[in-house]
Amino acid sequence: MDLETVKSKLHAMNFRLTQERELVLRTLMESGEMFTAMQLYDRVKEQYNKVGLTTVYRLFEVLTKLRLVTPFLIDGEIYYTFCQGGHHHHFVCLDCHRVKNIYGCEMDTRDFADLGKVEYHRMDLFGHCENCQGSVQPC
Amino acid sequence: MDLETVKSKLHAMNFRLTQERELVLRTLMESGEMFTAMQLYDRVKEQYNKVGLTTVYRLFEVLTKLRLVTPFLIDGEIYYTFCQGGHHHHFVCLDCHRVKNIYGCEMDTRDFADLGKVEYHRMDLFGHCENCQGSVQPC
DNA sequence: AGCTTATAGAAAATGTTTTTCTATAAGGCG
DNA sequence: CGCCTTATAGAAAAACATTTTCTATAAGCT
Ligand SMILES: [Mn+2]
Ligand SMILES: [Mn+2]
Ligand SMILES: [Zn+2]
Ligand SMILES: [Zn+2]
């Protein structure tokens, strides 16, 4: 998905795409990584200009409403990754925090009807991506 | 798993099973639910005596180290559920927050070798358990 | 260009989690 | 048992994370 599409989704919900939001969104979308609010704030600062931390928090809030972001809990911290399109699963690199989408879910939720009514499910794989294999782990 | 087993696991790591920990642990284990620290603190208070909130936080910390607890991120909040035994998946009721274990994982992580080296994975189903189906949703 | 209203960002407020500190008791050992 | 060592309880403070408030600004519309 490109920035223009996100823009229309924002507009459809009466949100605006400000210059600040565009900087943050670009950083998030182009990285393929997941970030805590503070991490994304720092990344934006180093790559572009400075934006307010509040702006990052508010963007995560908005993107969550639009379901354009998926949260991950890792080591007690909440990370967000840009995420859109149909249902899919994830591979998360524990080293570089890059996220890869896995399409083609074969699960049939009817198999679990005895447990209750399944609304949705998630599957996340965690490991070390090709880039990070063999390389020294970040401290 | 019963309390005695947890006790030995604690002792094996040089942790102690105090009266306060036992109260909190009982509440957690017997409920089958997942709790935020504050929720478990409140539940212990109403069912038994009062314990310190710090004690609950510290117990979650210890149980996390022993891998006797699994964290869930729901609506921006971190919940913990008592969780032990071999690899399995979860069904979480969005209403009552009870958790059911799903054994018999058929996934072969080698199917994803092209993505990187998979260390572990999780799968969580979310929905409404039999008890909560048809009943009025909690506010 | 002009209008309306969502947003930026600094500062304050709020909420959550961790740390500190002292008294207590768990568990080990004789 | 009784004694000893050391992990833990819990209150209070500190640290940290997130949300709210408030005013100026600019996005988007006409
Ligand atoms: Mn995704
Ligand atoms: Mn479990
Ligand atoms: Zn990687
Ligand atoms: Zn339920």
mmCIF file of C-alpha atoms (C1' of nucleotides) and ligand atoms in Angstrom:
data_model
loop_
_atom_site.group_PDB
_atom_site.id
_atom_site.type_symbol
_atom_site.label_atom_id
_atom_site.label_comp_id
_atom_site.label_asym_id
_atom_site.label_seq_id
_atom_site.Cartn_x
_atom_site.Cartn_y
_atom_site.Cartn_z
ATOM 1 C CA MET A 1 0.000 0.000 0.000
ATOM 2 C CA ASP A 2 1.257 3.448 -0.810
ATOM 3 C CA LEU A 3 0.960 6.708 1.011
ATOM 4 C CA GLU A 4 -1.825 7.987 -1.221
ATOM 5 C CA THR A 5 -4.020 5.077 -0.272
ATOM 6 C CA VAL A 6 -3.411 5.673 3.391
ATOM 7 C CA LYS A 7 -4.243 9.308 2.802
ATOM 8 C CA SER A 8 -7.648 8.461 1.407
ATOM 9 C CA LYS A 9 -8.339 6.093 4.250
ATOM 10 C CA LEU A 10 -7.484 8.863 6.665
ATOM 11 C CA HIS A 11 -9.716 11.313 4.832
ATOM 12 C CA ALA A 12 -12.540 8.826 4.758
ATOM 13 C CA MET A 13 -12.563 8.962 8.544
ATOM 14 C CA ASN A 14 -12.135 12.719 8.658
ATOM 15 C CA PHE A 15 -8.495 12.528 9.690
ATOM 16 C CA ARG A 16 -5.905 14.744 8.059
ATOM 17 C CA LEU A 17 -2.560 13.840 6.608
ATOM 18 C CA THR A 18 -0.289 16.530 7.973
ATOM 19 C CA GLN A 19 3.353 17.013 7.073
ATOM 20 C CA GLU A 20 4.315 15.601 10.443
ATOM 21 C CA ARG A 21 2.170 12.522 10.022
ATOM 22 C CA GLU A 22 3.575 11.993 6.577
ATOM 23 C CA LEU A 23 7.132 11.952 7.911
ATOM 24 C CA VAL A 24 6.257 9.429 10.589
ATOM 25 C CA LEU A 25 4.171 7.306 8.261
ATOM 26 C CA ARG A 26 6.907 7.217 5.616
ATOM 27 C CA THR A 27 9.441 6.095 8.180
ATOM 28 C CA LEU A 28 7.124 3.384 9.438
ATOM 29 C CA MET A 29 6.037 2.146 6.022
ATOM 30 C CA GLU A 30 9.415 2.189 4.342
ATOM 31 C CA SER A 31 11.241 0.390 7.145
ATOM 32 C CA GLY A 32 9.218 -2.819 7.251
ATOM 33 C CA GLU A 33 10.113 -2.863 10.924
ATOM 34 C CA MET A 34 8.132 -2.624 14.080
ATOM 35 C CA PHE A 35 8.655 0.154 16.590
ATOM 36 C CA THR A 36 7.679 1.293 20.022
ATOM 37 C CA ALA A 37 6.378 4.866 20.036
ATOM 38 C CA MET A 38 9.698 6.123 21.355
ATOM 39 C CA GLN A 39 11.722 4.155 18.822
ATOM 40 C CA LEU A 40 9.734 5.514 15.916
ATOM 41 C CA TYR A 41 10.047 8.989 17.352
ATOM 42 C CA ASP A 42 13.820 8.595 17.483
ATOM 43 C CA ARG A 43 14.023 7.140 13.993
ATOM 44 C CA VAL A 44 12.035 10.003 12.526
ATOM 45 C CA LYS A 45 14.282 12.473 14.268
ATOM 46 C CA GLU A 46 17.444 10.975 12.849
ATOM 47 C CA GLN A 47 16.107 10.507 9.326
ATOM 48 C CA TYR A 48 14.083 13.648 8.925
ATOM 49 C CA ASN A 49 13.124 16.442 11.212
ATOM 50 C CA LYS A 50 11.972 16.418 14.750
ATOM 51 C CA VAL A 51 8.346 15.750 15.460
ATOM 52 C CA GLY A 52 6.575 15.605 18.792
ATOM 53 C CA LEU A 53 6.346 12.311 20.607
ATOM 54 C CA THR A 54 2.671 13.066 21.128
ATOM 55 C CA THR A 55 2.245 13.072 17.372
ATOM 56 C CA VAL A 56 3.629 9.551 17.143
ATOM 57 C CA TYR A 57 1.304 8.336 19.874
ATOM 58 C CA ARG A 58 -1.632 9.964 18.155
ATOM 59 C CA LEU A 59 -0.724 8.469 14.800
ATOM 60 C CA PHE A 60 -0.569 4.966 16.291
ATOM 61 C CA GLU A 61 -3.982 5.624 17.763
ATOM 62 C CA VAL A 62 -5.397 6.694 14.416
ATOM 63 C CA LEU A 63 -3.746 3.869 12.493
ATOM 64 C CA THR A 64 -5.072 1.385 15.016
ATOM 65 C CA LYS A 65 -8.585 2.651 14.376
ATOM 66 C CA LEU A 66 -8.029 2.254 10.652
ATOM 67 C CA ARG A 67 -6.528 -1.187 11.256
ATOM 68 C CA LEU A 68 -3.394 -0.170 9.384
ATOM 69 C CA VAL A 69 -1.111 -1.174 12.180
ATOM 70 C CA THR A 70 -0.634 -4.383 14.169
ATOM 71 C CA PRO A 71 0.688 -4.432 17.711
ATOM 72 C CA PHE A 72 3.199 -6.965 19.020
ATOM 73 C CA LEU A 73 4.120 -7.616 22.605
ATOM 74 C CA ILE A 74 7.789 -8.439 22.892
ATOM 75 C CA ASP A 75 9.630 -8.503 26.166
ATOM 76 C CA GLY A 76 6.985 -6.401 27.856
ATOM 77 C CA GLU A 77 7.114 -3.700 25.200
ATOM 78 C CA ILE A 78 4.442 -2.838 22.676
ATOM 79 C CA TYR A 79 5.653 -2.574 19.094
ATOM 80 C CA TYR A 80 3.655 -1.530 16.059
ATOM 81 C CA THR A 81 4.183 -2.494 12.476
ATOM 82 C CA PHE A 82 2.463 -1.158 9.398
ATOM 83 C CA CYS A 83 0.067 -3.828 8.296
ATOM 84 C CA GLN A 84 -2.736 -3.944 5.797
ATOM 85 C CA GLY A 85 -4.476 -6.110 3.283
ATOM 86 C CA GLY A 86 -6.331 -9.323 3.916
ATOM 87 C CA HIS A 87 -5.791 -11.750 6.731
ATOM 88 C CA HIS A 88 -2.237 -12.983 7.076
ATOM 89 C CA HIS A 89 0.339 -14.124 9.608
ATOM 90 C CA HIS A 90 3.747 -12.771 10.548
ATOM 91 C CA PHE A 91 7.368 -13.657 10.837
ATOM 92 C CA VAL A 92 9.189 -11.323 13.209
ATOM 93 C CA CYS A 93 12.960 -11.104 13.374
ATOM 94 C CA LEU A 94 13.977 -10.938 17.011
ATOM 95 C CA ASP A 95 17.193 -9.161 16.031
ATOM 96 C CA CYS A 96 16.307 -6.419 13.553
ATOM 97 C CA HIS A 97 12.573 -6.362 14.258
ATOM 98 C CA ARG A 98 11.692 -6.557 10.601
ATOM 99 C CA VAL A 99 8.342 -8.153 9.916
ATOM 100 C CA LYS A 100 7.404 -10.361 6.981
ATOM 101 C CA ASN A 101 3.845 -11.152 6.050
ATOM 102 C CA ILE A 102 2.777 -14.722 5.501
ATOM 103 C CA TYR A 103 -0.229 -15.130 3.254
ATOM 104 C CA GLY A 104 -2.291 -18.190 2.599
ATOM 105 C CA CYS A 105 -3.808 -19.099 5.944
ATOM 106 C CA GLU A 106 -5.198 -22.587 5.857
ATOM 107 C CA MET A 107 -6.937 -22.535 9.171
ATOM 108 C CA ASP A 108 -10.597 -23.402 9.379
ATOM 109 C CA THR A 109 -12.035 -21.798 12.485
ATOM 110 C CA ARG A 110 -14.918 -24.272 12.394
ATOM 111 C CA ASP A 111 -12.443 -26.843 13.688
ATOM 112 C CA PHE A 112 -12.589 -24.957 16.957
ATOM 113 C CA ALA A 113 -16.336 -24.461 17.217
ATOM 114 C CA ASP A 114 -16.395 -26.582 20.367
ATOM 115 C CA LEU A 115 -14.368 -23.921 22.155
ATOM 116 C CA GLY A 116 -16.730 -21.085 21.289
ATOM 117 C CA LYS A 117 -17.360 -18.650 18.489
ATOM 118 C CA VAL A 118 -14.037 -17.643 16.993
ATOM 119 C CA GLU A 119 -13.952 -14.008 15.927
ATOM 120 C CA TYR A 120 -10.406 -13.822 14.682
ATOM 121 C CA HIS A 121 -7.000 -15.337 15.200
ATOM 122 C CA ARG A 122 -3.339 -14.448 14.928
ATOM 123 C CA MET A 123 -0.275 -16.464 14.269
ATOM 124 C CA ASP A 124 3.170 -15.040 14.734
ATOM 125 C CA LEU A 125 6.497 -16.738 14.124
ATOM 126 C CA PHE A 126 9.569 -15.395 15.855
ATOM 127 C CA GLY A 127 13.129 -16.041 14.880
ATOM 128 C CA HIS A 128 16.121 -14.683 12.995
ATOM 129 C CA CYS A 129 15.741 -13.394 9.452
ATOM 130 C CA GLU A 130 18.184 -14.201 6.674
ATOM 131 C CA ASN A 131 19.967 -10.884 7.117
ATOM 132 C CA CYS A 132 20.542 -11.437 10.785
ATOM 133 C CA GLN A 133 21.537 -15.096 10.607
ATOM 134 C CA GLY A 134 25.123 -15.628 11.561
ATOM 135 C CA SER A 135 25.697 -11.969 12.190
ATOM 136 C CA VAL A 136 26.462 -10.773 15.670
ATOM 137 C CA GLN A 137 23.318 -10.157 17.648
ATOM 138 C CA PRO A 138 22.558 -6.579 18.595
ATOM 139 C CA CYS A 139 23.104 -6.001 22.287
ATOM 140 C CA MET B 1 -0.157 -28.455 37.237
ATOM 141 C CA ASP B 2 -0.658 -28.119 40.951
ATOM 142 C CA LEU B 3 0.733 -25.733 43.468
ATOM 143 C CA GLU B 4 3.290 -28.185 44.776
ATOM 144 C CA THR B 5 4.863 -28.486 41.356
ATOM 145 C CA VAL B 6 5.078 -24.735 41.023
ATOM 146 C CA LYS B 7 6.627 -24.645 44.458
ATOM 147 C CA SER B 8 9.426 -26.979 43.419
ATOM 148 C CA LYS B 9 10.030 -24.987 40.261
ATOM 149 C CA LEU B 10 10.309 -21.858 42.344
ATOM 150 C CA HIS B 11 12.679 -23.552 44.770
ATOM 151 C CA ALA B 12 14.779 -24.867 41.928
ATOM 152 C CA MET B 13 15.512 -21.262 40.988
ATOM 153 C CA ASN B 14 16.007 -20.195 44.582
ATOM 154 C CA PHE B 15 12.669 -18.394 44.780
ATOM 155 C CA ARG B 16 10.442 -18.790 47.795
ATOM 156 C CA LEU B 17 6.765 -19.592 47.979
ATOM 157 C CA THR B 18 5.501 -17.150 50.560
ATOM 158 C CA GLN B 19 1.965 -17.026 51.923
ATOM 159 C CA GLU B 20 1.298 -13.944 49.834
ATOM 160 C CA ARG B 21 2.553 -15.572 46.652
ATOM 161 C CA GLU B 22 0.477 -18.607 47.364
ATOM 162 C CA LEU B 23 -2.686 -16.509 47.600
ATOM 163 C CA VAL B 24 -1.965 -14.772 44.320
ATOM 164 C CA LEU B 25 -0.900 -17.974 42.587
ATOM 165 C CA ARG B 26 -4.014 -19.838 43.741
ATOM 166 C CA THR B 27 -6.228 -17.080 42.423
ATOM 167 C CA LEU B 28 -4.443 -17.074 39.088
ATOM 168 C CA MET B 29 -4.321 -20.839 38.668
ATOM 169 C CA GLU B 30 -7.842 -21.620 39.804
ATOM 170 C CA SER B 31 -9.502 -18.966 37.670
ATOM 171 C CA GLY B 32 -8.302 -20.071 34.243
ATOM 172 C CA GLU B 33 -8.531 -16.392 33.339
ATOM 173 C CA MET B 34 -5.991 -13.851 32.313
ATOM 174 C CA PHE B 35 -5.389 -10.716 34.347
ATOM 175 C CA THR B 36 -3.570 -7.442 34.285
ATOM 176 C CA ALA B 37 -1.466 -6.901 37.402
ATOM 177 C CA MET B 38 -4.097 -4.560 38.809
ATOM 178 C CA GLN B 39 -6.957 -6.946 38.047
ATOM 179 C CA LEU B 40 -5.256 -9.837 39.775
ATOM 180 C CA TYR B 41 -4.454 -7.595 42.700
ATOM 181 C CA ASP B 42 -8.144 -6.672 42.979
ATOM 182 C CA ARG B 43 -9.293 -10.258 42.632
ATOM 183 C CA VAL B 44 -6.977 -11.457 45.375
ATOM 184 C CA LYS B 45 -8.229 -8.700 47.622
ATOM 185 C CA GLU B 46 -11.861 -9.655 47.189
ATOM 186 C CA GLN B 47 -11.327 -13.415 47.449
ATOM 187 C CA TYR B 48 -8.729 -13.559 50.155
ATOM 188 C CA ASN B 49 -6.738 -10.970 51.967
ATOM 189 C CA LYS B 50 -5.009 -7.896 50.785
ATOM 190 C CA VAL B 51 -1.575 -8.235 49.289
ATOM 191 C CA GLY B 52 0.679 -5.543 47.920
ATOM 192 C CA LEU B 53 0.436 -4.637 44.246
ATOM 193 C CA THR B 54 4.208 -4.841 44.162
ATOM 194 C CA THR B 55 3.947 -8.477 45.149
ATOM 195 C CA VAL B 56 1.751 -9.189 42.133
ATOM 196 C CA TYR B 57 4.171 -7.464 39.796
ATOM 197 C CA ARG B 58 7.046 -9.388 41.279
ATOM 198 C CA LEU B 59 5.229 -12.690 40.983
ATOM 199 C CA PHE B 60 4.508 -12.066 37.289
ATOM 200 C CA GLU B 61 8.181 -11.334 36.857
ATOM 201 C CA VAL B 62 9.187 -14.568 38.531
ATOM 202 C CA LEU B 63 6.592 -16.654 36.710
ATOM 203 C CA THR B 64 7.719 -15.156 33.428
ATOM 204 C CA LYS B 65 11.262 -16.293 34.139
ATOM 205 C CA LEU B 66 9.963 -19.775 34.905
ATOM 206 C CA ARG B 67 7.810 -19.649 31.776
ATOM 207 C CA LEU B 68 4.737 -20.450 33.830
ATOM 208 C CA VAL B 69 2.821 -17.502 32.522
ATOM 209 C CA THR B 70 1.951 -16.248 29.042
ATOM 210 C CA PRO B 71 1.333 -12.595 28.243
ATOM 211 C CA PHE B 72 -1.425 -11.354 25.960
ATOM 212 C CA LEU B 73 -1.816 -7.901 24.501
ATOM 213 C CA ILE B 74 -5.469 -6.953 24.328
ATOM 214 C CA ASP B 75 -6.626 -3.447 23.709
ATOM 215 C CA GLY B 76 -3.305 -1.986 24.721
ATOM 216 C CA GLU B 77 -3.267 -3.832 28.033
ATOM 217 C CA ILE B 78 -0.981 -6.664 29.066
ATOM 218 C CA TYR B 79 -2.718 -9.686 30.528
ATOM 219 C CA TYR B 80 -1.106 -12.799 31.985
ATOM 220 C CA THR B 81 -2.491 -16.278 32.178
ATOM 221 C CA PHE B 82 -1.093 -19.272 33.982
ATOM 222 C CA CYS B 83 0.360 -21.498 31.332
ATOM 223 C CA GLN B 84 2.559 -24.539 31.408
ATOM 224 C CA GLY B 85 3.230 -27.836 29.756
ATOM 225 C CA GLY B 86 4.315 -28.443 26.199
ATOM 226 C CA HIS B 87 3.753 -26.221 23.220
ATOM 227 C CA HIS B 88 0.128 -25.313 22.610
ATOM 228 C CA HIS B 89 -2.134 -22.587 21.309
ATOM 229 C CA HIS B 90 -4.888 -20.563 22.946
ATOM 230 C CA PHE B 91 -8.496 -19.647 22.685
ATOM 231 C CA VAL B 92 -9.250 -16.435 24.568
ATOM 232 C CA CYS B 93 -12.774 -15.333 25.400
ATOM 233 C CA LEU B 94 -13.058 -11.621 24.730
ATOM 234 C CA ASP B 95 -15.861 -11.382 27.276
ATOM 235 C CA CYS B 96 -14.816 -13.279 30.388
ATOM 236 C CA HIS B 97 -11.110 -13.503 29.565
ATOM 237 C CA ARG B 98 -10.977 -17.186 30.248
ATOM 238 C CA VAL B 99 -8.290 -19.014 28.330
ATOM 239 C CA LYS B 100 -8.453 -22.510 26.892
ATOM 240 C CA ASN B 101 -5.417 -24.416 25.750
ATOM 241 C CA ILE B 102 -5.337 -26.015 22.325
ATOM 242 C CA TYR B 103 -2.976 -28.939 22.035
ATOM 243 C CA GLY B 104 -1.855 -30.769 18.953
ATOM 244 C CA CYS B 105 -0.024 -28.190 16.890
ATOM 245 C CA GLU B 106 0.446 -29.428 13.377
ATOM 246 C CA MET B 107 2.728 -26.696 12.177
ATOM 247 C CA ASP B 108 6.054 -27.580 10.643
ATOM 248 C CA THR B 109 8.359 -24.629 11.037
ATOM 249 C CA ARG B 110 10.513 -25.978 8.224
ATOM 250 C CA ASP B 111 7.793 -24.766 5.884
ATOM 251 C CA PHE B 112 8.977 -21.268 6.700
ATOM 252 C CA ALA B 113 12.716 -21.807 6.420
ATOM 253 C CA ASP B 114 12.841 -19.354 3.527
ATOM 254 C CA LEU B 115 11.863 -16.554 5.906
ATOM 255 C CA GLY B 116 14.634 -17.262 8.374
ATOM 256 C CA LYS B 117 15.302 -19.480 11.351
ATOM 257 C CA VAL B 118 12.096 -19.876 13.323
ATOM 258 C CA GLU B 119 12.684 -20.007 17.064
ATOM 259 C CA TYR B 120 9.103 -20.285 18.224
ATOM 260 C CA HIS B 121 5.592 -19.346 17.282
ATOM 261 C CA ARG B 122 2.284 -18.506 18.852
ATOM 262 C CA MET B 123 -1.239 -18.860 17.696
ATOM 263 C CA ASP B 124 -4.122 -17.282 19.527
ATOM 264 C CA LEU B 125 -7.789 -17.468 18.714
ATOM 265 C CA PHE B 126 -10.113 -14.795 20.055
ATOM 266 C CA GLY B 127 -13.838 -15.018 20.361
ATOM 267 C CA HIS B 128 -16.688 -15.780 22.709
ATOM 268 C CA CYS B 129 -16.671 -18.905 24.836
ATOM 269 C CA GLU B 130 -19.696 -21.140 25.292
ATOM 270 C CA ASN B 131 -20.536 -19.545 28.639
ATOM 271 C CA CYS B 132 -20.539 -16.068 27.192
ATOM 272 C CA GLN B 133 -22.391 -16.855 23.973
ATOM 273 C CA GLY B 134 -25.797 -15.248 23.894
ATOM 274 C CA SER B 135 -25.326 -13.687 27.283
ATOM 275 C CA VAL B 136 -25.141 -9.943 27.612
ATOM 276 C CA GLN B 137 -21.621 -8.670 27.058
ATOM 277 C CA PRO B 138 -19.861 -7.200 30.063
ATOM 278 C CA CYS B 139 -19.591 -3.432 29.799
ATOM 279 C "C1'" DA C 1 -8.704 34.147 -0.004
ATOM 280 C "C1'" DG C 2 -11.347 32.961 3.747
ATOM 281 C "C1'" DC C 3 -13.553 29.723 6.874
ATOM 282 C "C1'" DT C 4 -13.869 25.724 9.858
ATOM 283 C "C1'" DT C 5 -11.904 22.366 12.398
ATOM 284 C "C1'" DA C 6 -8.406 18.732 13.087
ATOM 285 C "C1'" DT C 7 -3.808 18.678 14.566
ATOM 286 C "C1'" DA C 8 1.084 19.970 16.533
ATOM 287 C "C1'" DG C 9 3.628 20.211 20.317
ATOM 288 C "C1'" DA C 10 4.917 21.934 24.947
ATOM 289 C "C1'" DA C 11 3.576 21.326 29.461
ATOM 290 C "C1'" DA C 12 0.949 19.263 32.893
ATOM 291 C "C1'" DA C 13 -1.614 15.498 34.516
ATOM 292 C "C1'" DT C 14 -2.389 10.863 34.937
ATOM 293 C "C1'" DG C 15 -1.429 6.109 35.119
ATOM 294 C "C1'" DT C 16 1.783 2.263 35.332
ATOM 295 C "C1'" DT C 17 5.866 -0.128 36.721
ATOM 296 C "C1'" DT C 18 10.181 -0.264 39.167
ATOM 297 C "C1'" DT C 19 13.185 0.859 42.897
ATOM 298 C "C1'" DT C 20 14.365 1.685 47.549
ATOM 299 C "C1'" DC C 21 14.348 0.604 52.201
ATOM 300 C "C1'" DT C 22 13.336 -1.851 56.609
ATOM 301 C "C1'" DA C 23 10.992 -5.383 58.896
ATOM 302 C "C1'" DT C 24 9.655 -10.056 58.397
ATOM 303 C "C1'" DA C 25 9.538 -14.753 57.527
ATOM 304 C "C1'" DA C 26 10.987 -18.747 54.428
ATOM 305 C "C1'" DG C 27 13.864 -22.383 54.242
ATOM 306 C "C1'" DG C 28 18.092 -24.738 55.565
ATOM 307 C "C1'" DC C 29 20.795 -26.799 59.112
ATOM 308 C "C1'" DG C 30 22.213 -28.441 63.456
ATOM 309 C "C1'" DC D 1 12.851 -26.925 67.812
ATOM 310 C "C1'" DG D 2 16.142 -22.597 67.598
ATOM 311 C "C1'" DC D 3 19.345 -20.117 64.917
ATOM 312 C "C1'" DC D 4 21.119 -18.195 60.694
ATOM 313 C "C1'" DT D 5 21.078 -16.411 56.127
ATOM 314 C "C1'" DT D 6 18.796 -14.311 52.637
ATOM 315 C "C1'" DA D 7 14.686 -13.687 49.704
ATOM 316 C "C1'" DT D 8 10.538 -11.234 50.092
ATOM 317 C "C1'" DA D 9 6.532 -7.954 51.668
ATOM 318 C "C1'" DG D 10 4.791 -3.728 51.288
ATOM 319 C "C1'" DA D 11 4.798 1.337 51.875
ATOM 320 C "C1'" DA D 12 6.738 5.181 49.809
ATOM 321 C "C1'" DA D 13 9.303 7.328 46.393
ATOM 322 C "C1'" DA D 14 11.108 7.413 41.945
ATOM 323 C "C1'" DA D 15 11.078 6.530 37.307
ATOM 324 C "C1'" DC D 16 8.795 5.845 33.244
ATOM 325 C "C1'" DA D 17 4.997 5.713 29.858
ATOM 326 C "C1'" DT D 18 0.876 7.562 28.104
ATOM 327 C "C1'" DT D 19 -2.881 10.848 27.875
ATOM 328 C "C1'" DT D 20 -4.852 15.335 28.388
ATOM 329 C "C1'" DT D 21 -4.938 20.230 28.090
ATOM 330 C "C1'" DC D 22 -4.315 24.334 25.763
ATOM 331 C "C1'" DT D 23 -3.133 27.726 22.053
ATOM 332 C "C1'" DA D 24 -1.252 28.467 17.683
ATOM 333 C "C1'" DT D 25 -1.161 26.580 13.187
ATOM 334 C "C1'" DA D 26 -2.247 24.613 8.972
ATOM 335 C "C1'" DA D 27 -5.208 21.135 6.342
ATOM 336 C "C1'" DG D 28 -8.810 20.879 3.450
ATOM 337 C "C1'" DC D 29 -12.989 22.804 1.679
ATOM 338 C "C1'" DT D 30 -15.544 26.256 -0.967
HETATM 339 MN MN MN E 1 1.255 -7.629 8.341
HETATM 340 MN MN MN E 2 -1.703 -22.066 27.964
HETATM 341 ZN ZN ZN E 3 16.571 -9.637 11.116
HETATM 342 ZN ZN ZN E 4 -16.262 -16.254 28.059
#
